[in-house]
mmCIF file of C-alpha atoms in Angstrom:
data_model
loop_
_atom_site.group_PDB
_atom_site.id
_atom_site.type_symbol
_atom_site.label_atom_id
_atom_site.label_comp_id
_atom_site.label_asym_id
_atom_site.label_seq_id
_atom_site.Cartn_x
_atom_site.Cartn_y
_atom_site.Cartn_z
ATOM 1 C CA UNK A 1 -28.002 26.061 -0.620
ATOM 2 C CA UNK A 2 -28.366 24.545 -4.077
ATOM 3 C CA UNK A 3 -29.092 21.124 -5.595
ATOM 4 C CA UNK A 4 -28.259 20.426 -9.260
ATOM 5 C CA UNK A 5 -29.009 17.440 -11.518
ATOM 6 C CA UNK A 6 -26.906 16.701 -14.618
ATOM 7 C CA UNK A 7 -27.553 13.860 -17.075
ATOM 8 C CA UNK A 8 -25.405 12.766 -20.010
ATOM 9 C CA UNK A 9 -24.855 9.795 -22.319
ATOM 10 C CA UNK A 10 -21.320 8.386 -22.402
ATOM 11 C CA UNK A 11 -20.005 6.177 -25.221
ATOM 12 C CA UNK A 12 -17.612 3.473 -23.995
ATOM 13 C CA UNK A 13 -15.925 0.339 -25.440
ATOM 14 C CA UNK A 14 -18.618 -1.879 -23.903
ATOM 15 C CA UNK A 15 -21.566 0.270 -25.057
ATOM 16 C CA UNK A 16 -23.360 3.505 -24.162
ATOM 17 C CA UNK A 17 -23.916 4.473 -20.518
ATOM 18 C CA UNK A 18 -26.244 7.013 -18.866
ATOM 19 C CA UNK A 19 -24.588 9.173 -16.193
ATOM 20 C CA UNK A 20 -26.727 10.930 -13.551
ATOM 21 C CA UNK A 21 -25.055 13.404 -11.177
ATOM 22 C CA UNK A 22 -26.810 15.053 -8.219
ATOM 23 C CA UNK A 23 -24.721 17.773 -6.552
ATOM 24 C CA UNK A 24 -25.510 19.901 -3.502
ATOM 25 C CA UNK A 25 -23.862 22.670 -1.505
ATOM 26 C CA UNK A 26 -24.857 21.134 1.812
ATOM 27 C CA UNK A 27 -22.966 20.065 4.916
ATOM 28 C CA UNK A 28 -20.791 17.443 3.208
ATOM 29 C CA UNK A 29 -19.345 14.302 4.789
ATOM 30 C CA UNK A 30 -16.102 12.881 6.144
ATOM 31 C CA UNK A 31 -14.470 9.861 4.469
ATOM 32 C CA UNK A 32 -15.580 7.682 7.415
ATOM 33 C CA UNK A 33 -19.195 8.755 6.917
ATOM 34 C CA UNK A 34 -18.966 8.052 3.187
ATOM 35 C CA UNK A 35 -17.742 4.481 3.783
ATOM 36 C CA UNK A 36 -20.922 3.494 5.659
ATOM 37 C CA UNK A 37 -23.362 5.731 3.800
ATOM 38 C CA UNK A 38 -24.760 2.952 1.588
ATOM 39 C CA UNK A 39 -25.484 0.580 4.488
ATOM 40 C CA UNK A 40 -29.202 0.037 5.067
ATOM 41 C CA UNK A 41 -30.754 2.133 7.891
ATOM 42 C CA UNK A 42 -27.606 4.261 8.046
ATOM 43 C CA UNK A 43 -27.155 8.006 7.523
ATOM 44 C CA UNK A 44 -24.001 10.073 7.600
ATOM 45 C CA UNK A 45 -24.832 11.429 11.045
ATOM 46 C CA UNK A 46 -27.471 10.526 13.611
ATOM 47 C CA UNK A 47 -28.379 14.208 13.758
ATOM 48 C CA UNK A 48 -29.403 14.035 10.093
ATOM 49 C CA UNK A 49 -32.422 11.895 10.968
ATOM 50 C CA UNK A 50 -33.251 14.129 13.906
ATOM 51 C CA UNK A 51 -33.031 17.375 11.899
ATOM 52 C CA UNK A 52 -34.210 16.313 8.458
ATOM 53 C CA UNK A 53 -36.042 12.993 8.831
ATOM 54 C CA UNK A 54 -35.621 9.900 6.699
ATOM 55 C CA UNK A 55 -34.974 6.197 7.282
ATOM 56 C CA UNK A 56 -31.505 5.766 5.806
ATOM 57 C CA UNK A 57 -32.788 3.358 3.143
ATOM 58 C CA UNK A 58 -32.856 5.572 0.053
ATOM 59 C CA UNK A 59 -29.233 5.223 -1.023
ATOM 60 C CA UNK A 60 -29.134 1.503 -0.216
ATOM 61 C CA UNK A 61 -32.217 0.893 -2.385
ATOM 62 C CA UNK A 62 -30.882 3.121 -5.175
ATOM 63 C CA UNK A 63 -27.603 1.228 -5.260
ATOM 64 C CA UNK A 64 -29.404 -2.143 -5.248
ATOM 65 C CA UNK A 65 -31.635 -1.147 -8.167
ATOM 66 C CA UNK A 66 -28.706 0.234 -10.161
ATOM 67 C CA UNK A 67 -26.725 -2.980 -9.605
ATOM 68 C CA UNK A 68 -29.667 -5.064 -10.815
ATOM 69 C CA UNK A 69 -29.287 -3.466 -14.254
ATOM 70 C CA UNK A 70 -25.494 -3.476 -14.210
ATOM 71 C CA UNK A 71 -24.950 0.024 -12.854
ATOM 72 C CA UNK A 72 -23.113 1.630 -9.975
ATOM 73 C CA UNK A 73 -23.695 4.461 -7.482
ATOM 74 C CA UNK A 74 -20.823 6.389 -5.915
ATOM 75 C CA UNK A 75 -20.299 9.520 -3.845
ATOM 76 C CA UNK A 76 -17.733 12.316 -3.655
ATOM 77 C CA UNK A 77 -17.939 14.742 -0.754
ATOM 78 C CA UNK A 78 -16.006 17.371 1.156
ATOM 79 C CA UNK A 79 -16.984 18.296 4.684
ATOM 80 C CA UNK A 80 -18.563 21.744 4.805
ATOM 81 C CA UNK A 81 -18.713 22.133 1.018
ATOM 82 C CA UNK A 82 -21.251 19.591 -0.229
ATOM 83 C CA UNK A 83 -21.608 16.254 -1.993
ATOM 84 C CA UNK A 84 -21.987 14.780 -5.478
ATOM 85 C CA UNK A 85 -23.778 11.472 -6.014
ATOM 86 C CA UNK A 86 -23.248 9.732 -9.349
ATOM 87 C CA UNK A 87 -25.267 6.866 -10.801
ATOM 88 C CA UNK A 88 -23.984 5.140 -13.946
ATOM 89 C CA UNK A 89 -26.179 2.586 -15.731
ATOM 90 C CA UNK A 90 -26.027 0.915 -19.161
ATOM 91 C CA UNK A 91 -28.155 2.697 -21.762
ATOM 92 C CA UNK A 92 -29.364 -0.734 -22.867
ATOM 93 C CA UNK A 93 -29.682 -3.785 -20.632
ATOM 94 C CA UNK A 94 -29.165 -6.995 -22.605
ATOM 95 C CA UNK A 95 -30.563 -9.847 -20.579
ATOM 96 C CA UNK A 96 -29.397 -12.435 -23.097
ATOM 97 C CA UNK A 97 -25.789 -11.807 -22.073
ATOM 98 C CA UNK A 98 -26.503 -13.892 -18.971
ATOM 99 C CA UNK A 99 -26.468 -16.926 -21.258
ATOM 100 C CA UNK A 100 -22.763 -16.382 -21.959
ATOM 101 C CA UNK A 101 -20.623 -19.497 -21.487
ATOM 102 C CA UNK A 102 -16.886 -19.637 -20.725
ATOM 103 C CA UNK A 103 -16.221 -21.405 -24.026
ATOM 104 C CA UNK A 104 -17.563 -18.307 -25.786
ATOM 105 C CA UNK A 105 -15.177 -15.982 -23.973
ATOM 106 C CA UNK A 106 -13.249 -13.300 -25.799
ATOM 107 C CA UNK A 107 -9.978 -14.793 -27.122
ATOM 108 C CA UNK A 108 -6.776 -13.898 -25.334
ATOM 109 C CA UNK A 109 -4.066 -11.614 -26.649
ATOM 110 C CA UNK A 110 -1.368 -13.566 -28.556
ATOM 111 C CA UNK A 111 0.901 -14.240 -25.537
ATOM 112 C CA UNK A 112 -0.535 -16.420 -22.770
ATOM 113 C CA UNK A 113 0.172 -15.056 -19.314
ATOM 114 C CA UNK A 114 -0.549 -15.646 -15.637
ATOM 115 C CA UNK A 115 -3.876 -15.412 -13.831
ATOM 116 C CA UNK A 116 -4.491 -12.416 -11.541
ATOM 117 C CA UNK A 117 -6.312 -13.104 -8.244
ATOM 118 C CA UNK A 118 -8.017 -10.033 -6.718
ATOM 119 C CA UNK A 119 -9.306 -10.721 -3.197
ATOM 120 C CA UNK A 120 -8.855 -8.897 0.104
ATOM 121 C CA UNK A 121 -8.744 -12.188 2.055
ATOM 122 C CA UNK A 122 -5.202 -13.697 2.133
ATOM 123 C CA UNK A 123 -6.569 -17.182 2.875
ATOM 124 C CA UNK A 124 -8.877 -17.064 -0.151
ATOM 125 C CA UNK A 125 -6.004 -15.949 -2.393
ATOM 126 C CA UNK A 126 -3.813 -18.769 -1.080
ATOM 127 C CA UNK A 127 -6.454 -21.437 -1.756
ATOM 128 C CA UNK A 128 -6.991 -20.247 -5.328
ATOM 129 C CA UNK A 129 -3.266 -19.790 -6.039
ATOM 130 C CA UNK A 130 -2.540 -23.306 -4.751
ATOM 131 C CA UNK A 131 -5.257 -24.806 -6.953
ATOM 132 C CA UNK A 132 -3.881 -22.965 -9.973
ATOM 133 C CA UNK A 133 -0.311 -24.050 -9.199
ATOM 134 C CA UNK A 134 -1.390 -27.695 -8.923
ATOM 135 C CA UNK A 135 -2.909 -27.358 -12.391
ATOM 136 C CA UNK A 136 0.331 -25.849 -13.707
ATOM 137 C CA UNK A 137 -1.077 -22.322 -13.961
ATOM 138 C CA UNK A 138 1.009 -19.353 -12.857
ATOM 139 C CA UNK A 139 -0.716 -16.658 -10.815
ATOM 140 C CA UNK A 140 -0.092 -13.391 -9.017
ATOM 141 C CA UNK A 141 -2.196 -11.575 -6.439
ATOM 142 C CA UNK A 142 -3.721 -8.239 -5.468
ATOM 143 C CA UNK A 143 -5.291 -7.484 -2.072
ATOM 144 C CA UNK A 144 -7.613 -4.672 -3.180
ATOM 145 C CA UNK A 145 -9.550 -3.440 -6.188
ATOM 146 C CA UNK A 146 -7.213 -0.508 -6.771
ATOM 147 C CA UNK A 147 -4.131 -2.735 -6.543
ATOM 148 C CA UNK A 148 -5.781 -5.270 -8.861
ATOM 149 C CA UNK A 149 -6.518 -2.746 -11.605
ATOM 150 C CA UNK A 150 -2.927 -1.472 -11.401
ATOM 151 C CA UNK A 151 -1.590 -5.051 -11.590
ATOM 152 C CA UNK A 152 -3.809 -5.802 -14.593
ATOM 153 C CA UNK A 153 -2.456 -2.743 -16.413
ATOM 154 C CA UNK A 154 1.137 -3.633 -15.552
ATOM 155 C CA UNK A 155 1.056 -7.353 -16.388
ATOM 156 C CA UNK A 156 -1.913 -7.955 -18.753
ATOM 157 C CA UNK A 157 -3.006 -11.289 -17.169
ATOM 158 C CA UNK A 158 -4.544 -14.112 -19.171
ATOM 159 C CA UNK A 159 -7.580 -14.065 -16.875
ATOM 160 C CA UNK A 160 -8.714 -12.376 -13.660
ATOM 161 C CA UNK A 161 -10.369 -14.060 -10.668
ATOM 162 C CA UNK A 162 -12.255 -11.324 -8.823
ATOM 163 C CA UNK A 163 -13.915 -11.229 -5.403
ATOM 164 C CA UNK A 164 -16.950 -8.954 -5.011
ATOM 165 C CA UNK A 165 -17.027 -8.056 -1.318
ATOM 166 C CA UNK A 166 -13.952 -5.895 -0.686
ATOM 167 C CA UNK A 167 -13.484 -2.640 1.261
ATOM 168 C CA UNK A 168 -13.098 0.756 -0.415
ATOM 169 C CA UNK A 169 -13.633 -0.481 -3.994
ATOM 170 C CA UNK A 170 -15.862 -3.527 -4.379
ATOM 171 C CA UNK A 171 -15.706 -6.106 -7.151
ATOM 172 C CA UNK A 172 -18.619 -4.609 -9.106
ATOM 173 C CA UNK A 173 -16.713 -1.335 -9.381
ATOM 174 C CA UNK A 174 -13.496 -3.158 -10.346
ATOM 175 C CA UNK A 175 -15.317 -5.166 -13.021
ATOM 176 C CA UNK A 176 -16.888 -2.009 -14.418
ATOM 177 C CA UNK A 177 -13.478 -0.278 -14.518
ATOM 178 C CA UNK A 178 -11.892 -3.252 -16.290
ATOM 179 C CA UNK A 179 -14.628 -3.441 -18.922
ATOM 180 C CA UNK A 180 -14.501 0.328 -19.524
ATOM 181 C CA UNK A 181 -10.733 0.295 -20.108
ATOM 182 C CA UNK A 182 -9.796 -0.100 -23.785
ATOM 183 C CA UNK A 183 -6.595 -1.964 -22.888
ATOM 184 C CA UNK A 184 -8.140 -4.299 -20.287
ATOM 185 C CA UNK A 185 -11.707 -4.915 -21.465
ATOM 186 C CA UNK A 186 -10.737 -8.061 -23.434
ATOM 187 C CA UNK A 187 -9.317 -9.866 -20.365
ATOM 188 C CA UNK A 188 -11.729 -12.625 -19.201
ATOM 189 C CA UNK A 189 -12.975 -12.019 -15.644
ATOM 190 C CA UNK A 190 -14.216 -14.840 -13.389
ATOM 191 C CA UNK A 191 -16.183 -13.679 -10.349
ATOM 192 C CA UNK A 192 -15.620 -15.634 -7.124
ATOM 193 C CA UNK A 193 -17.851 -14.543 -4.252
ATOM 194 C CA UNK A 194 -20.296 -15.550 -1.535
ATOM 195 C CA UNK A 195 -22.993 -13.401 -3.160
ATOM 196 C CA UNK A 196 -25.598 -15.153 -5.309
ATOM 197 C CA UNK A 197 -25.969 -12.630 -8.125
ATOM 198 C CA UNK A 198 -24.903 -14.564 -11.207
ATOM 199 C CA UNK A 199 -27.090 -12.710 -13.713
ATOM 200 C CA UNK A 200 -25.734 -9.321 -12.695
ATOM 201 C CA UNK A 201 -22.132 -10.540 -12.884
ATOM 202 C CA UNK A 202 -22.556 -11.978 -16.369
ATOM 203 C CA UNK A 203 -24.458 -8.913 -17.572
ATOM 204 C CA UNK A 204 -21.492 -6.756 -16.538
ATOM 205 C CA UNK A 205 -19.147 -8.801 -18.708
ATOM 206 C CA UNK A 206 -17.828 -11.607 -16.476
ATOM 207 C CA UNK A 207 -17.309 -14.935 -18.270
ATOM 208 C CA UNK A 208 -18.273 -17.021 -15.215
ATOM 209 C CA UNK A 209 -19.726 -16.533 -11.741
ATOM 210 C CA UNK A 210 -18.530 -18.965 -9.055
ATOM 211 C CA UNK A 211 -19.834 -18.923 -5.484
ATOM 212 C CA UNK A 212 -17.542 -19.545 -2.510
ATOM 213 C CA UNK A 213 -16.347 -22.027 -1.383
ATOM 214 C CA UNK A 214 -14.868 -22.275 -4.867
ATOM 215 C CA UNK A 215 -15.173 -25.470 -6.883
ATOM 216 C CA UNK A 216 -11.512 -25.488 -7.938
ATOM 217 C CA UNK A 217 -12.036 -28.026 -10.722
ATOM 218 C CA UNK A 218 -14.694 -25.823 -12.302
ATOM 219 C CA UNK A 219 -12.414 -22.814 -11.851
ATOM 220 C CA UNK A 220 -9.571 -24.541 -13.727
ATOM 221 C CA UNK A 221 -11.939 -25.649 -16.506
ATOM 222 C CA UNK A 222 -13.194 -22.090 -16.849
ATOM 223 C CA UNK A 223 -9.681 -20.663 -17.104
ATOM 224 C CA UNK A 224 -8.728 -23.279 -19.693
ATOM 225 C CA UNK A 225 -11.889 -22.448 -21.673
ATOM 226 C CA UNK A 226 -10.837 -18.799 -21.616
ATOM 227 C CA UNK A 227 -7.406 -19.739 -22.938
ATOM 228 C CA UNK A 228 -5.710 -19.095 -19.605
ATOM 229 C CA UNK A 229 -3.328 -22.028 -19.972
ATOM 230 C CA UNK A 230 -0.113 -21.868 -21.939
ATOM 231 C CA UNK A 231 2.332 -24.367 -23.424
ATOM 232 C CA UNK A 232 5.605 -22.668 -22.485
ATOM 233 C CA UNK A 233 8.291 -24.516 -20.496
ATOM 234 C CA UNK A 234 11.533 -22.794 -19.540
ATOM 235 C CA UNK A 235 14.683 -24.923 -19.114
ATOM 236 C CA UNK A 236 17.463 -23.168 -17.155
ATOM 237 C CA UNK A 237 20.720 -25.126 -17.302
ATOM 238 C CA UNK A 238 24.289 -24.180 -18.284
ATOM 239 C CA UNK A 239 24.878 -27.612 -19.855
ATOM 240 C CA UNK A 240 23.811 -27.708 -23.509
ATOM 241 C CA UNK A 241 23.540 -31.520 -23.556
ATOM 242 C CA UNK A 242 21.127 -31.439 -20.610
ATOM 243 C CA UNK A 243 19.015 -28.761 -22.295
ATOM 244 C CA UNK A 244 18.896 -30.800 -25.522
ATOM 245 C CA UNK A 245 17.775 -33.901 -23.622
ATOM 246 C CA UNK A 246 15.007 -32.002 -21.833
ATOM 247 C CA UNK A 247 13.919 -30.303 -25.043
ATOM 248 C CA UNK A 248 13.421 -33.677 -26.763
ATOM 249 C CA UNK A 249 11.232 -34.942 -23.921
ATOM 250 C CA UNK A 250 9.081 -31.821 -23.797
ATOM 251 C CA UNK A 251 8.659 -31.324 -27.543
ATOM 252 C CA UNK A 252 7.260 -34.862 -27.815
ATOM 253 C CA UNK A 253 4.488 -33.689 -25.468
ATOM 254 C CA UNK A 254 3.738 -30.665 -27.702
ATOM 255 C CA UNK A 255 5.199 -28.079 -25.331
ATOM 256 C CA UNK A 256 7.033 -24.935 -26.448
ATOM 257 C CA UNK A 257 10.530 -25.098 -24.965
ATOM 258 C CA UNK A 258 12.590 -22.018 -24.113
ATOM 259 C CA UNK A 259 16.172 -22.180 -22.853
ATOM 260 C CA UNK A 260 18.489 -20.127 -20.649
ATOM 261 C CA UNK A 261 22.076 -20.930 -19.679
ATOM 262 C CA UNK A 262 22.033 -19.240 -16.258
ATOM 263 C CA UNK A 263 19.691 -17.795 -13.638
ATOM 264 C CA UNK A 264 20.016 -14.168 -14.744
ATOM 265 C CA UNK A 265 18.907 -14.945 -18.297
ATOM 266 C CA UNK A 266 16.339 -17.385 -16.930
ATOM 267 C CA UNK A 267 14.655 -14.768 -14.741
ATOM 268 C CA UNK A 268 14.550 -12.334 -17.636
ATOM 269 C CA UNK A 269 12.828 -14.900 -19.850
ATOM 270 C CA UNK A 270 10.542 -15.942 -17.007
ATOM 271 C CA UNK A 271 9.228 -12.403 -16.485
ATOM 272 C CA UNK A 272 8.551 -12.049 -20.198
ATOM 273 C CA UNK A 273 7.022 -15.493 -20.817
ATOM 274 C CA UNK A 274 5.464 -16.452 -17.456
ATOM 275 C CA UNK A 275 5.910 -20.133 -18.419
ATOM 276 C CA UNK A 276 3.687 -22.986 -17.280
ATOM 277 C CA UNK A 277 6.685 -24.877 -15.851
ATOM 278 C CA UNK A 278 10.373 -24.221 -15.089
ATOM 279 C CA UNK A 279 13.063 -26.940 -15.141
ATOM 280 C CA UNK A 280 15.997 -25.593 -13.128
ATOM 281 C CA UNK A 281 19.611 -26.704 -12.675
ATOM 282 C CA UNK A 282 21.320 -25.693 -9.417
ATOM 283 C CA UNK A 283 25.004 -25.399 -10.378
ATOM 284 C CA UNK A 284 25.306 -22.525 -12.866
ATOM 285 C CA UNK A 285 27.529 -19.470 -13.343
ATOM 286 C CA UNK A 286 26.457 -15.883 -12.534
ATOM 287 C CA UNK A 287 23.292 -16.898 -10.668
ATOM 288 C CA UNK A 288 22.815 -20.453 -9.406
ATOM 289 C CA UNK A 289 19.542 -22.314 -8.920
ATOM 290 C CA UNK A 290 19.232 -21.439 -5.228
ATOM 291 C CA UNK A 291 19.461 -17.724 -5.989
ATOM 292 C CA UNK A 292 17.063 -18.116 -8.903
ATOM 293 C CA UNK A 293 14.453 -19.806 -6.690
ATOM 294 C CA UNK A 294 14.870 -17.094 -4.046
ATOM 295 C CA UNK A 295 14.319 -14.382 -6.654
ATOM 296 C CA UNK A 296 11.217 -16.188 -7.925
ATOM 297 C CA UNK A 297 9.774 -16.326 -4.392
ATOM 298 C CA UNK A 298 10.281 -12.572 -4.012
ATOM 299 C CA UNK A 299 8.612 -11.739 -7.349
ATOM 300 C CA UNK A 300 4.776 -11.917 -7.097
ATOM 301 C CA UNK A 301 4.137 -12.933 -10.704
ATOM 302 C CA UNK A 302 6.758 -15.736 -10.550
ATOM 303 C CA UNK A 303 6.300 -17.240 -7.093
ATOM 304 C CA UNK A 304 3.539 -19.686 -8.097
ATOM 305 C CA UNK A 305 5.191 -21.092 -11.236
ATOM 306 C CA UNK A 306 5.912 -24.827 -10.643
ATOM 307 C CA UNK A 307 9.650 -25.660 -10.633
ATOM 308 C CA UNK A 308 11.340 -29.035 -11.192
ATOM 309 C CA UNK A 309 14.910 -28.905 -9.845
ATOM 310 C CA UNK A 310 17.502 -31.046 -11.656
ATOM 311 C CA UNK A 311 20.999 -31.170 -10.183
ATOM 312 C CA UNK A 312 24.253 -33.122 -9.927
ATOM 313 C CA UNK A 313 25.046 -31.497 -6.558
ATOM 314 C CA UNK A 314 25.311 -33.727 -3.485
ATOM 315 C CA UNK A 315 22.602 -32.056 -1.411
ATOM 316 C CA UNK A 316 22.653 -31.758 2.374
ATOM 317 C CA UNK A 317 19.446 -32.454 4.315
ATOM 318 C CA UNK A 318 18.975 -28.715 4.923
ATOM 319 C CA UNK A 319 19.392 -27.939 1.219
ATOM 320 C CA UNK A 320 16.993 -30.703 0.226
ATOM 321 C CA UNK A 321 14.379 -29.503 2.709
ATOM 322 C CA UNK A 322 14.781 -25.897 1.485
ATOM 323 C CA UNK A 323 14.306 -26.996 -2.130
ATOM 324 C CA UNK A 324 11.283 -29.162 -1.385
ATOM 325 C CA UNK A 325 9.570 -26.137 0.175
ATOM 326 C CA UNK A 326 10.002 -24.223 -3.089
ATOM 327 C CA UNK A 327 9.955 -26.801 -5.901
ATOM 328 C CA UNK A 328 7.414 -29.442 -6.948
ATOM 329 C CA UNK A 329 10.165 -32.044 -7.559
ATOM 330 C CA UNK A 330 13.925 -32.460 -6.981
ATOM 331 C CA UNK A 331 15.775 -34.891 -9.273
ATOM 332 C CA UNK A 332 19.478 -35.806 -9.121
ATOM 333 C CA UNK A 333 21.368 -35.915 -12.425
ATOM 334 C CA UNK A 334 23.139 -39.120 -13.369
ATOM 335 C CA UNK A 335 23.111 -42.121 -15.666
ATOM 336 C CA UNK A 336 20.493 -43.890 -13.531
ATOM 337 C CA UNK A 337 18.284 -40.854 -12.939
ATOM 338 C CA UNK A 338 17.033 -40.152 -16.462
ATOM 339 C CA UNK A 339 13.951 -42.319 -16.008
ATOM 340 C CA UNK A 340 13.286 -40.572 -12.691
ATOM 341 C CA UNK A 341 13.571 -37.196 -14.419
ATOM 342 C CA UNK A 342 11.262 -38.265 -17.232
ATOM 343 C CA UNK A 343 8.673 -39.463 -14.692
ATOM 344 C CA UNK A 344 8.877 -36.195 -12.748
ATOM 345 C CA UNK A 345 8.388 -34.171 -15.922
ATOM 346 C CA UNK A 346 5.523 -36.374 -17.073
ATOM 347 C CA UNK A 347 3.774 -35.909 -13.722
ATOM 348 C CA UNK A 348 4.013 -32.138 -14.037
ATOM 349 C CA UNK A 349 2.973 -32.199 -17.694
ATOM 350 C CA UNK A 350 -0.069 -34.319 -16.820
ATOM 351 C CA UNK A 351 -0.986 -31.904 -14.028
ATOM 352 C CA UNK A 352 -0.642 -28.955 -16.408
ATOM 353 C CA UNK A 353 -2.821 -30.607 -19.029
#
């Protein structure tokens, strides 16, 4: 058999890194063995301890030490052919980066977008998404690190809320991948986890480290400090007079108003803008408000955008109940309902601000 060590220095957007690779031509491991290899007092096979000795602590300690300085340890192996262990650590460890504050975060790209939630726990994602929606912030979700990185590349979120403890690819690895990607490294990342390792998280480039259960008010303040909010409101209504009336109300509150005359155009604008709020008429040509809401619920990046429904339709109890499950307010058009509409909009504007 053979064991080889290779060391190199790698220049990346977030600084220089040292890469250590140890390769052998030994017995190799299955994917199941690799998944539990870094657990303390664990080895790939019980026979390993019997035949070769050892406590099963070496890799766990190595990974802990590498994480303390912002690094990572990973393994690639093929049963019967051997294994390669890789440790990547920053060439320079800057302790002062732990003093970083959300208000000093890297500015966002020109267009404000939604917040990406990466967490393997559906309940945790729901809690965070609900808190963001109440604050008027759009969000979309990913259930794994791999899915999260792909979603970040596809949608370029305004900010990312990232859990650390996830199977297959943990949050440390996801954060490292994001900060090493030229196109994604500027996106502010907020860590949300049960682990108490704030200094490590900030040293790896996170703008804030929040421990679970999440303080949602602090989370919203952090996102706002990162620039995660936007001032876009989309009005979808086929009646020009109604759109003009809504525009006047919203502009007075310093919001950017965008308009669409039907659901098809509205969805197209929505996907491009990811607005803070949608004001939606129900009776429209091509695609009505019911269809538009259904499409929004089936589109991950749109399903958490708050919607105020405005309609002249005489709604049945079933229709009203359906709408209330999907919209934050339902207002009936009419001469006596303008004040009601204004109040509904002002409530949503206040929540968004």
